PDB file of C-alpha atoms and ligand atoms in Angstrom:
ATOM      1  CA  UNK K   1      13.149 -14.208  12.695  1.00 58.00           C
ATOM      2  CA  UNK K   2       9.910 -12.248  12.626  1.00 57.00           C
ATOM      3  CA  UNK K   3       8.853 -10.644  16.299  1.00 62.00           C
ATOM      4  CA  UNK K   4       5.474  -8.845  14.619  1.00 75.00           C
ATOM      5  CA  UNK K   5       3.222  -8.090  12.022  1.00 92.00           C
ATOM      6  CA  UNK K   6       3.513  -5.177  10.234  1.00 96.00           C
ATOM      7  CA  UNK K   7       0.350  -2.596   8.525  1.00 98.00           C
ATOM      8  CA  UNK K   8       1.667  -2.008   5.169  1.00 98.00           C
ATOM      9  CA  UNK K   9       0.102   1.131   4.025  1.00 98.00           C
ATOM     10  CA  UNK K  10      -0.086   1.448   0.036  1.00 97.00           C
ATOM     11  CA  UNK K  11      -1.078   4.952  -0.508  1.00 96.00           C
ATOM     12  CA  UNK K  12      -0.351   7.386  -3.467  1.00 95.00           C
ATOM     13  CA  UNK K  13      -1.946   9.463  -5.984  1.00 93.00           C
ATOM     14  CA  UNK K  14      -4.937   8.363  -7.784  1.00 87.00           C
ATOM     15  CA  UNK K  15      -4.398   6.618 -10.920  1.00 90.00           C
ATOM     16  CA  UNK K  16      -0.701   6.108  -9.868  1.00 94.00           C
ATOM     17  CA  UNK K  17      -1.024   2.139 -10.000  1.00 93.00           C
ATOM     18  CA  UNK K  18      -1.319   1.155  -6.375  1.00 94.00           C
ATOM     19  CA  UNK K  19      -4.256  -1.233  -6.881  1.00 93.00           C
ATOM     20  CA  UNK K  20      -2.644  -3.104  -9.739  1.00 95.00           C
ATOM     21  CA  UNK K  21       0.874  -3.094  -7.634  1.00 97.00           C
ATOM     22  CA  UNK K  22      -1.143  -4.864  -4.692  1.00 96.00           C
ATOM     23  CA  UNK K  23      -3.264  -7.511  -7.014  1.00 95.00           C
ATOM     24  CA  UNK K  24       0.247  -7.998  -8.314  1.00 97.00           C
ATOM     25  CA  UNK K  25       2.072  -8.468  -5.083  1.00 97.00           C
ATOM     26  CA  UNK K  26      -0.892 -10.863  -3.515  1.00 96.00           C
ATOM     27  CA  UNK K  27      -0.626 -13.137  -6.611  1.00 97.00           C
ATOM     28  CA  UNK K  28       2.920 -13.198  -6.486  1.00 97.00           C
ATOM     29  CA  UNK K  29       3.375 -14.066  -3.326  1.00 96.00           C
ATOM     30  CA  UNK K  30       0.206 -15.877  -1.979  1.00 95.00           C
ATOM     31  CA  UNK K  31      -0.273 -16.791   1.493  1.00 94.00           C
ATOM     32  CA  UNK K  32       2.424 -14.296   2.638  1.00 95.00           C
ATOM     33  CA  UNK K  33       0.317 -11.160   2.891  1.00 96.00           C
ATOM     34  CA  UNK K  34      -3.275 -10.466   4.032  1.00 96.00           C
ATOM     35  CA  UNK K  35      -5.646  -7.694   2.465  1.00 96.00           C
ATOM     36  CA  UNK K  36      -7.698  -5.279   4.455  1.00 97.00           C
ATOM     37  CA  UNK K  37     -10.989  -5.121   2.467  1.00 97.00           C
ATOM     38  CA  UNK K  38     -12.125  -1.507   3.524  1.00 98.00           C
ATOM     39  CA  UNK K  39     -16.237  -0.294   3.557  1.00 98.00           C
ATOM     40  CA  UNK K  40     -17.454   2.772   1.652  1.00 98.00           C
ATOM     41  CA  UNK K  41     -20.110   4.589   0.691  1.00 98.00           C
ATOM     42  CA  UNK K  42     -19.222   4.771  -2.760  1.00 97.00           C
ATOM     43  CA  UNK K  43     -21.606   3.225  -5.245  1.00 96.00           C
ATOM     44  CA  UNK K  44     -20.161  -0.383  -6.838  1.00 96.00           C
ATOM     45  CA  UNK K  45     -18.360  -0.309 -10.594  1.00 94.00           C
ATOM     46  CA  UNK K  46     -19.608  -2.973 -13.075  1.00 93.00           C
ATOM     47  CA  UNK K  47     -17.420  -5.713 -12.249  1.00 96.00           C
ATOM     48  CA  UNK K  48     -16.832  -5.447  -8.499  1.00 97.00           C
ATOM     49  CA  UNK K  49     -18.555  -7.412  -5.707  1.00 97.00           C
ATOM     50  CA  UNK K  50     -19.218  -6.862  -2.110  1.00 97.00           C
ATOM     51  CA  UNK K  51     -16.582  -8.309   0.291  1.00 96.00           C
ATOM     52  CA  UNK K  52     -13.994  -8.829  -2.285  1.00 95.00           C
ATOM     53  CA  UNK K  53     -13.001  -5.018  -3.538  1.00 94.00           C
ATOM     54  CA  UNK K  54     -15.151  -3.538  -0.897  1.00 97.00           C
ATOM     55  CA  UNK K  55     -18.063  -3.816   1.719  1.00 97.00           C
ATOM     56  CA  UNK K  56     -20.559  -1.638   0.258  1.00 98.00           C
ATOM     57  CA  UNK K  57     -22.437   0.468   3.317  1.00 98.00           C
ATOM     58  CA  UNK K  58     -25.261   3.037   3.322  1.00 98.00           C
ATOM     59  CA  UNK K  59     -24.229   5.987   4.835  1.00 98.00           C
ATOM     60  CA  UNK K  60     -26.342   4.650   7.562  1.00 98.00           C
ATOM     61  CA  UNK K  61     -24.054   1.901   7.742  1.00 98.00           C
ATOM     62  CA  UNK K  62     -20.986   3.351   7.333  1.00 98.00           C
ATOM     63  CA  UNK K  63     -21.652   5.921  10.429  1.00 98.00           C
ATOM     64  CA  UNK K  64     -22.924   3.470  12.549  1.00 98.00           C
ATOM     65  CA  UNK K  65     -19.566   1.754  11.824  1.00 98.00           C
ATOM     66  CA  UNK K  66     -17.336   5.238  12.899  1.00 98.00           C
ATOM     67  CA  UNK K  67     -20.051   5.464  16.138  1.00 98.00           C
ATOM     68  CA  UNK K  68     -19.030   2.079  17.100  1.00 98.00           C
ATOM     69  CA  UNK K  69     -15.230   2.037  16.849  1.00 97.00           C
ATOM     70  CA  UNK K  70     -15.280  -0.317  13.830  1.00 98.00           C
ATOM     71  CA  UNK K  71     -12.762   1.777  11.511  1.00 98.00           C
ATOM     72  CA  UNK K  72      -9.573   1.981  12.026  1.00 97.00           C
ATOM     73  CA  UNK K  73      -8.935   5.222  10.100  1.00 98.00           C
ATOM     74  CA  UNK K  74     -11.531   6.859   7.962  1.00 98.00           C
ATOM     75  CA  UNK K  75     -11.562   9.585   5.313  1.00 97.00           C
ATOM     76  CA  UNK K  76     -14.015  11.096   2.291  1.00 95.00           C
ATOM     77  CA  UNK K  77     -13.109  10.723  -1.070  1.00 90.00           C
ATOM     78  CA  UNK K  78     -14.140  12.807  -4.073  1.00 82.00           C
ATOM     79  CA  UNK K  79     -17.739  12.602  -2.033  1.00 92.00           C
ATOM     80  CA  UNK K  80     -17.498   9.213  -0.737  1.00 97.00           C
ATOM     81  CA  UNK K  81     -16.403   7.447   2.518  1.00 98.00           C
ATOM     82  CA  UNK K  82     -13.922   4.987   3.044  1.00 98.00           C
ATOM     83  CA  UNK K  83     -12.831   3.518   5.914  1.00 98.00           C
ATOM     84  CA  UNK K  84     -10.527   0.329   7.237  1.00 98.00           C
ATOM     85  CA  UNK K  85     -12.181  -2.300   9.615  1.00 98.00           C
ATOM     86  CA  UNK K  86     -10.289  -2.641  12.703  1.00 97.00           C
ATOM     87  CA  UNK K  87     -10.931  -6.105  13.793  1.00 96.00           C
ATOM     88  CA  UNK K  88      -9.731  -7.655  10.882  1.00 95.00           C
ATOM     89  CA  UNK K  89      -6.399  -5.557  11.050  1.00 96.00           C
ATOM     90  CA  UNK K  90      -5.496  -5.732  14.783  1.00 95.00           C
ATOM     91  CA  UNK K  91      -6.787  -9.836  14.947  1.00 95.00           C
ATOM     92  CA  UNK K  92      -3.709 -10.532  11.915  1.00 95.00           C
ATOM     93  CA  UNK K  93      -0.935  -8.133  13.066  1.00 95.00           C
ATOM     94  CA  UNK K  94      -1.420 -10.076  16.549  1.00 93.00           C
ATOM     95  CA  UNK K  95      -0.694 -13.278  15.019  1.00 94.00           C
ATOM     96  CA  UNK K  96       2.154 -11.725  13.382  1.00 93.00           C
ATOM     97  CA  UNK K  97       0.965 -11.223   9.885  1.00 95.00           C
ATOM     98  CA  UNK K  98       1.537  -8.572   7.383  1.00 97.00           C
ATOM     99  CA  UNK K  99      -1.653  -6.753   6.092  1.00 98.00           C
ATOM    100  CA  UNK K 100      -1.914  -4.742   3.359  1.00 98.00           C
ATOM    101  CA  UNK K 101      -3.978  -1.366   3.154  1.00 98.00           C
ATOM    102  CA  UNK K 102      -4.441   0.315  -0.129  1.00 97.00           C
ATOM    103  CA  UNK K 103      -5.939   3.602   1.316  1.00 96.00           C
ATOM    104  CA  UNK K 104      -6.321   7.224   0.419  1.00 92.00           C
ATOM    105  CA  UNK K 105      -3.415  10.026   1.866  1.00 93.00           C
ATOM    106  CA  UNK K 106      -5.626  11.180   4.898  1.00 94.00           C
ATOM    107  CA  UNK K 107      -6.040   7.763   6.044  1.00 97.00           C
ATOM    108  CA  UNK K 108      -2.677   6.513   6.021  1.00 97.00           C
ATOM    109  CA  UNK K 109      -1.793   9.166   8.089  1.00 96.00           C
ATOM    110  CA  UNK K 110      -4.266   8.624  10.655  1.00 97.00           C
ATOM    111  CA  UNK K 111      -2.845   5.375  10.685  1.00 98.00           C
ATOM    112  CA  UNK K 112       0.589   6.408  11.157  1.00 97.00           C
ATOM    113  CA  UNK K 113      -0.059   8.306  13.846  1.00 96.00           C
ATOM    114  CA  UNK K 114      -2.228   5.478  15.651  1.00 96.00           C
ATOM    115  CA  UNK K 115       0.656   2.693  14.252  1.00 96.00           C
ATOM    116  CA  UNK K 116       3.479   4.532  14.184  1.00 96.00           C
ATOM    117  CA  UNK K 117       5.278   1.254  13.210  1.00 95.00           C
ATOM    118  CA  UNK K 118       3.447   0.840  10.194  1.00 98.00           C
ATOM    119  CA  UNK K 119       5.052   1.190   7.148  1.00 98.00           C
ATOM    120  CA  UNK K 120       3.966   4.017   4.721  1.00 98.00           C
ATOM    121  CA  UNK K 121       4.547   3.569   0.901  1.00 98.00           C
ATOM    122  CA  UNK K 122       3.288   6.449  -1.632  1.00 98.00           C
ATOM    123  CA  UNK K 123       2.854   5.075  -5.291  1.00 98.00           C
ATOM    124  CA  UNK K 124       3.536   8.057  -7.607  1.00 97.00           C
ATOM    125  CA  UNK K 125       4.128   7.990 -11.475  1.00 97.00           C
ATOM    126  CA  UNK K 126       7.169   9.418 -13.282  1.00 97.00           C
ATOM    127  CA  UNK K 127       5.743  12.791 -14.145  1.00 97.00           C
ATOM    128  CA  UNK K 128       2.296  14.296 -13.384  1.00 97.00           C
ATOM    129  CA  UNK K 129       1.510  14.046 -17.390  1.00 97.00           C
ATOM    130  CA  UNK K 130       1.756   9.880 -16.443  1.00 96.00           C
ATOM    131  CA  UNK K 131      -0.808  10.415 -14.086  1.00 96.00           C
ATOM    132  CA  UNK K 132      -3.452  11.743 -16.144  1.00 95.00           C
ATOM    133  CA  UNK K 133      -2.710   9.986 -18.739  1.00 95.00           C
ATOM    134  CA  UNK K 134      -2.956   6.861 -16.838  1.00 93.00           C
ATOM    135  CA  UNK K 135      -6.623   7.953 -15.493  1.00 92.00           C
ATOM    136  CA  UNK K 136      -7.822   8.789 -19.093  1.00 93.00           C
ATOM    137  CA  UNK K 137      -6.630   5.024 -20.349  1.00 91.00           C
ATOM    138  CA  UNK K 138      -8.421   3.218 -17.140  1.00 86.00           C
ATOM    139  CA  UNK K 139     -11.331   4.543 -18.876  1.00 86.00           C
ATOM    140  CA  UNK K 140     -13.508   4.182 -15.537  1.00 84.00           C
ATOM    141  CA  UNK K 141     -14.052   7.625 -15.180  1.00 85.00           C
ATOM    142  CA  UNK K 142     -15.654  10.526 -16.534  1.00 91.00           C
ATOM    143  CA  UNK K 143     -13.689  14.211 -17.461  1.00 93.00           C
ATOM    144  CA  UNK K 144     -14.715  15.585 -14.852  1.00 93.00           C
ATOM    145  CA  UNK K 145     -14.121  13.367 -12.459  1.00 89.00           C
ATOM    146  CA  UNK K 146     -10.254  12.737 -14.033  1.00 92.00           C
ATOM    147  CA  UNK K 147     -10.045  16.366 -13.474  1.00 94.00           C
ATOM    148  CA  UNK K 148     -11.224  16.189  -9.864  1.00 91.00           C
ATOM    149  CA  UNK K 149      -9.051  13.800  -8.797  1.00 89.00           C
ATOM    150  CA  UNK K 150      -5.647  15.833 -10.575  1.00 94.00           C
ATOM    151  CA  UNK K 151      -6.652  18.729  -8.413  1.00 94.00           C
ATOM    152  CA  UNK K 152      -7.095  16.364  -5.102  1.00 91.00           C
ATOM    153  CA  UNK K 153      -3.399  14.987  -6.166  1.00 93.00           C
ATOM    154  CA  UNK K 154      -2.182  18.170  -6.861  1.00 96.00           C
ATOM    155  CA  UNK K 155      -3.104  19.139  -2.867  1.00 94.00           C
ATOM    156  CA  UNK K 156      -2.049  15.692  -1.193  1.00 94.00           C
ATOM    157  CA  UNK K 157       1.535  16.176  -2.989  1.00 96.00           C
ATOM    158  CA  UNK K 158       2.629  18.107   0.062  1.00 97.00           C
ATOM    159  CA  UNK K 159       2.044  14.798   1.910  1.00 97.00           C
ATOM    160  CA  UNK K 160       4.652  13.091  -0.001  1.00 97.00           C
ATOM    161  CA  UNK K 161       7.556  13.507   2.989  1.00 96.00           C
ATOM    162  CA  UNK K 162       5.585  12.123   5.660  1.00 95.00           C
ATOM    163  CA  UNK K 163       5.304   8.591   3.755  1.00 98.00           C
ATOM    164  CA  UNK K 164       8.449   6.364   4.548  1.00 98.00           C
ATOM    165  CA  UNK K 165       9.645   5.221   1.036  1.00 98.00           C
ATOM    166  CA  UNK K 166       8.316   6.381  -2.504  1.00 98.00           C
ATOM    167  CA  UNK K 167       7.610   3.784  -5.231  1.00 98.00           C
ATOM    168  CA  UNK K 168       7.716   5.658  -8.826  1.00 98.00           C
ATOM    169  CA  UNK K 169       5.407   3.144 -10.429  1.00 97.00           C
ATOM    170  CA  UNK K 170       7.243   2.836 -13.779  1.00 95.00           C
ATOM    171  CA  UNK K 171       7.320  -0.590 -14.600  1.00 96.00           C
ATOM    172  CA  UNK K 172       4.552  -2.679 -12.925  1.00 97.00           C
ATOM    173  CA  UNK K 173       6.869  -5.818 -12.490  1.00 97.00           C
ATOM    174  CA  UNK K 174      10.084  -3.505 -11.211  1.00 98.00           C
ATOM    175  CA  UNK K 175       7.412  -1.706  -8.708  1.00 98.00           C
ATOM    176  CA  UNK K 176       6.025  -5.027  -7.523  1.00 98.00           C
ATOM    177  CA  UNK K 177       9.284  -6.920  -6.420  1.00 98.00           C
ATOM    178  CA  UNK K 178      10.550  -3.306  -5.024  1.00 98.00           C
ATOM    179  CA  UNK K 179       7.418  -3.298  -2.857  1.00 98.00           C
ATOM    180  CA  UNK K 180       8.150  -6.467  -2.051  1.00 98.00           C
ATOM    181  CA  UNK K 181      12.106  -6.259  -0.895  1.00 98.00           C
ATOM    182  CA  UNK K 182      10.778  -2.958   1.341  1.00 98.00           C
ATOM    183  CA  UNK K 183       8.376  -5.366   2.830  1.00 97.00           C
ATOM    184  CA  UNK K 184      11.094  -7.642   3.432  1.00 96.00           C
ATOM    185  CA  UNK K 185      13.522  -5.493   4.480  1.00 96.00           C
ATOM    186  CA  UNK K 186      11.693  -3.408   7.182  1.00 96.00           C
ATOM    187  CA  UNK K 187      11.514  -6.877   8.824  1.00 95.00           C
ATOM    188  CA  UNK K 188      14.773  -6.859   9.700  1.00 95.00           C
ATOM    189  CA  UNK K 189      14.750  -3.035  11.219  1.00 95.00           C
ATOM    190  CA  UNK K 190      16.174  -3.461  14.900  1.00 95.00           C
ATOM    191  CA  UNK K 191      13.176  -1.202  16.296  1.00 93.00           C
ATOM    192  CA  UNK K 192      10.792  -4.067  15.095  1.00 93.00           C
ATOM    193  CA  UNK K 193      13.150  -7.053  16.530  1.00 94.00           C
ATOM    194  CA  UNK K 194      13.753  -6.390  20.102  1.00 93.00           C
ATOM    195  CA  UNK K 195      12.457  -9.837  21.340  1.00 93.00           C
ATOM    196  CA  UNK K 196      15.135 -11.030  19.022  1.00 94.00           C
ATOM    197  CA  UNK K 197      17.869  -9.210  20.516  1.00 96.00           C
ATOM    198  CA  UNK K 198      16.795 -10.012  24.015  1.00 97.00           C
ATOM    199  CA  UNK K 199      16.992 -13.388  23.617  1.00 97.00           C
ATOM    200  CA  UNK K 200      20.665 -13.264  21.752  1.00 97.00           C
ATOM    201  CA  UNK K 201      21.844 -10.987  24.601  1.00 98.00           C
ATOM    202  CA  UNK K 202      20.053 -13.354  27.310  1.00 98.00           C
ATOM    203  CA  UNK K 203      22.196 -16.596  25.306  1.00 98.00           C
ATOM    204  CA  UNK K 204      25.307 -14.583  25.047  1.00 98.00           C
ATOM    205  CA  UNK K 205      25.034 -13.839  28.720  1.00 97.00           C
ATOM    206  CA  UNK K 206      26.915 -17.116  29.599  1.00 97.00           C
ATOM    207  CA  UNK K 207      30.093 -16.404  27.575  1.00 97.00           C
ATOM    208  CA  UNK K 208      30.498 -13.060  29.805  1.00 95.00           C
ATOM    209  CA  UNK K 209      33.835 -12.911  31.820  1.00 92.00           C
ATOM    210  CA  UNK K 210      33.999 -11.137  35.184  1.00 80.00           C
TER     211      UNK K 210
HETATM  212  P1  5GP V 301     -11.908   3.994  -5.540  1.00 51.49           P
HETATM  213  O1  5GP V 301     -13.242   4.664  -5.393  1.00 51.49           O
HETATM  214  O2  5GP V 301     -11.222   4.397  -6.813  1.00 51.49           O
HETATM  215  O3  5GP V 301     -11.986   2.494  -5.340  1.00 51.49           O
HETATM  216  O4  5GP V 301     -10.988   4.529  -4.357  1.00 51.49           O
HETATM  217  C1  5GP V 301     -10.798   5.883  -4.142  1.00 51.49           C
HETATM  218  C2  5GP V 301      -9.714   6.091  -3.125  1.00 51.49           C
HETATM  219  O5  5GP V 301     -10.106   5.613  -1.832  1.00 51.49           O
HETATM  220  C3  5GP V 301      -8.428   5.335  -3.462  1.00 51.49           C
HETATM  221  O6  5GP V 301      -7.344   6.233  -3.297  1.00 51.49           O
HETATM  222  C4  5GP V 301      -8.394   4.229  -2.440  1.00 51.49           C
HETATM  223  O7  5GP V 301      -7.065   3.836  -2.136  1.00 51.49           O
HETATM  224  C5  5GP V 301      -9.042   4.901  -1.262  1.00 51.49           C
HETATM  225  N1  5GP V 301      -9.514   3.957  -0.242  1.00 51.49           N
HETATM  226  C6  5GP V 301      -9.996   2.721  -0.419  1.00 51.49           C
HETATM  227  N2  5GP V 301     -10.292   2.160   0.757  1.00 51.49           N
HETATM  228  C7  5GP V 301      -9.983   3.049   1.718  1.00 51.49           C
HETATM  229  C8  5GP V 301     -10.058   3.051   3.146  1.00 51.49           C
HETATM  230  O8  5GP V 301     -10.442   2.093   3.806  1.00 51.49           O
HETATM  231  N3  5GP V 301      -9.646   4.179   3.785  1.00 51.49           N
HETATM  232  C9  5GP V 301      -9.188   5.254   3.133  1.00 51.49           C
HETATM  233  N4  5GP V 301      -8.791   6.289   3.864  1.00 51.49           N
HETATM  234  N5  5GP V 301      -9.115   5.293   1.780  1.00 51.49           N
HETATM  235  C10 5GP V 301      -9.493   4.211   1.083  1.00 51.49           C
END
């Protein structure tokens, strides 16, 4: 029973986990989900590669994507821009897959509002001390910019209610099958299986008595 694919929006605060919760998830349970690789601006960490963490643009690039309807939803980012490619997205949710986006606040909400069937998760620590403590131990980051991106969380906590469910990242393995069993239940939400009930009430339709 599956009538259609489902955006599954991982979103949260910065440093909250969300990335390791989706490399998680995608090992765990290969084949099952699809991830959006998004485009940026943002200049490539030692260790990434273009196509598989991102498509690294110009910001030529990048706005020639947004002037030719190739995002989805886009947003900046401590300076940089990030956006989701729409082909890829709309082609698998067709076919009646489930893709993953690991996005930013302000996009998931422009996708929410396009999609309002996708399905909005915010990844949030235990306390705010987790979070920056979290950032300091990636060790990816400079002060300042660990700083920058408290003060960005501290704003986008006020998005928090318009997300569907809440995932307090405490234990990576507890967070991971909990994303997972959301995933799994929103499948079987009666909004997303009205083919399915059709089709029981059109069969039922010959035990009816007059
Ligand atoms: P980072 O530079 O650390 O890889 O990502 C910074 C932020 O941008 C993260 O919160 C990440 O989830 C978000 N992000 C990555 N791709 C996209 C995207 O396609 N759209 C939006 N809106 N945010 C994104």
């Amino acid at each position: 029973m599956k009538d259609e694919g489902m955006i599954v929006v991982l979103s949260g605060f910065s440093g909250a986990g969300k990335g390791t919760i989706m490399k998680h998830l995608l090992q765990e349970h290969p084949g099952e989900f699809h991830l959006s690789i998004s485009a940026t601006t943002r200049k490539k960490r030692q260790g990434e590669e273009d196509g598989r963490e991102y498509f690294f643009k110009t910001r030529e690039e990048f706005d020639d994507m947004i002037r030719q309807h190739q995002l989805l939803e886009y947003a900046t980012f401590n300076g940089n821009s990030y956006g989701t490619p729409r082909d890829y997205v709309e082609k698998l949710v067709e076919e009646g897959k489930d893709v993953l986006l690991e996005i930013e606040i302000q996009g998931a909400l422009q996708v929410k509002k396009l999609y309002p069937s996708a399905l909005l998760l915010f990844v949030m620590t235990p306390t705010a001390d987790d979070l920056k403590d979290r950032l300091v131990g990636r060790g990816t980051e400079t002060q300042e910019v660990i700083a920058q991106r408290l003060a960005i969380s501290a704003k986008e906590s006020s998005y928090m209610p318009g997300y569907d469910y809440l995932v307090v990242n405490d234990e990576i393995d507890r967070s991971v099958a909990l994303v997972y069993s959301i995933i799994r239940c929103e499948h079987y939400r009666t909004a997303r299986n009205i083919e399915t009930i059709k089709q029981m009430q059109k069969e039922l339709r010959k035990f009816e008595r007059r």
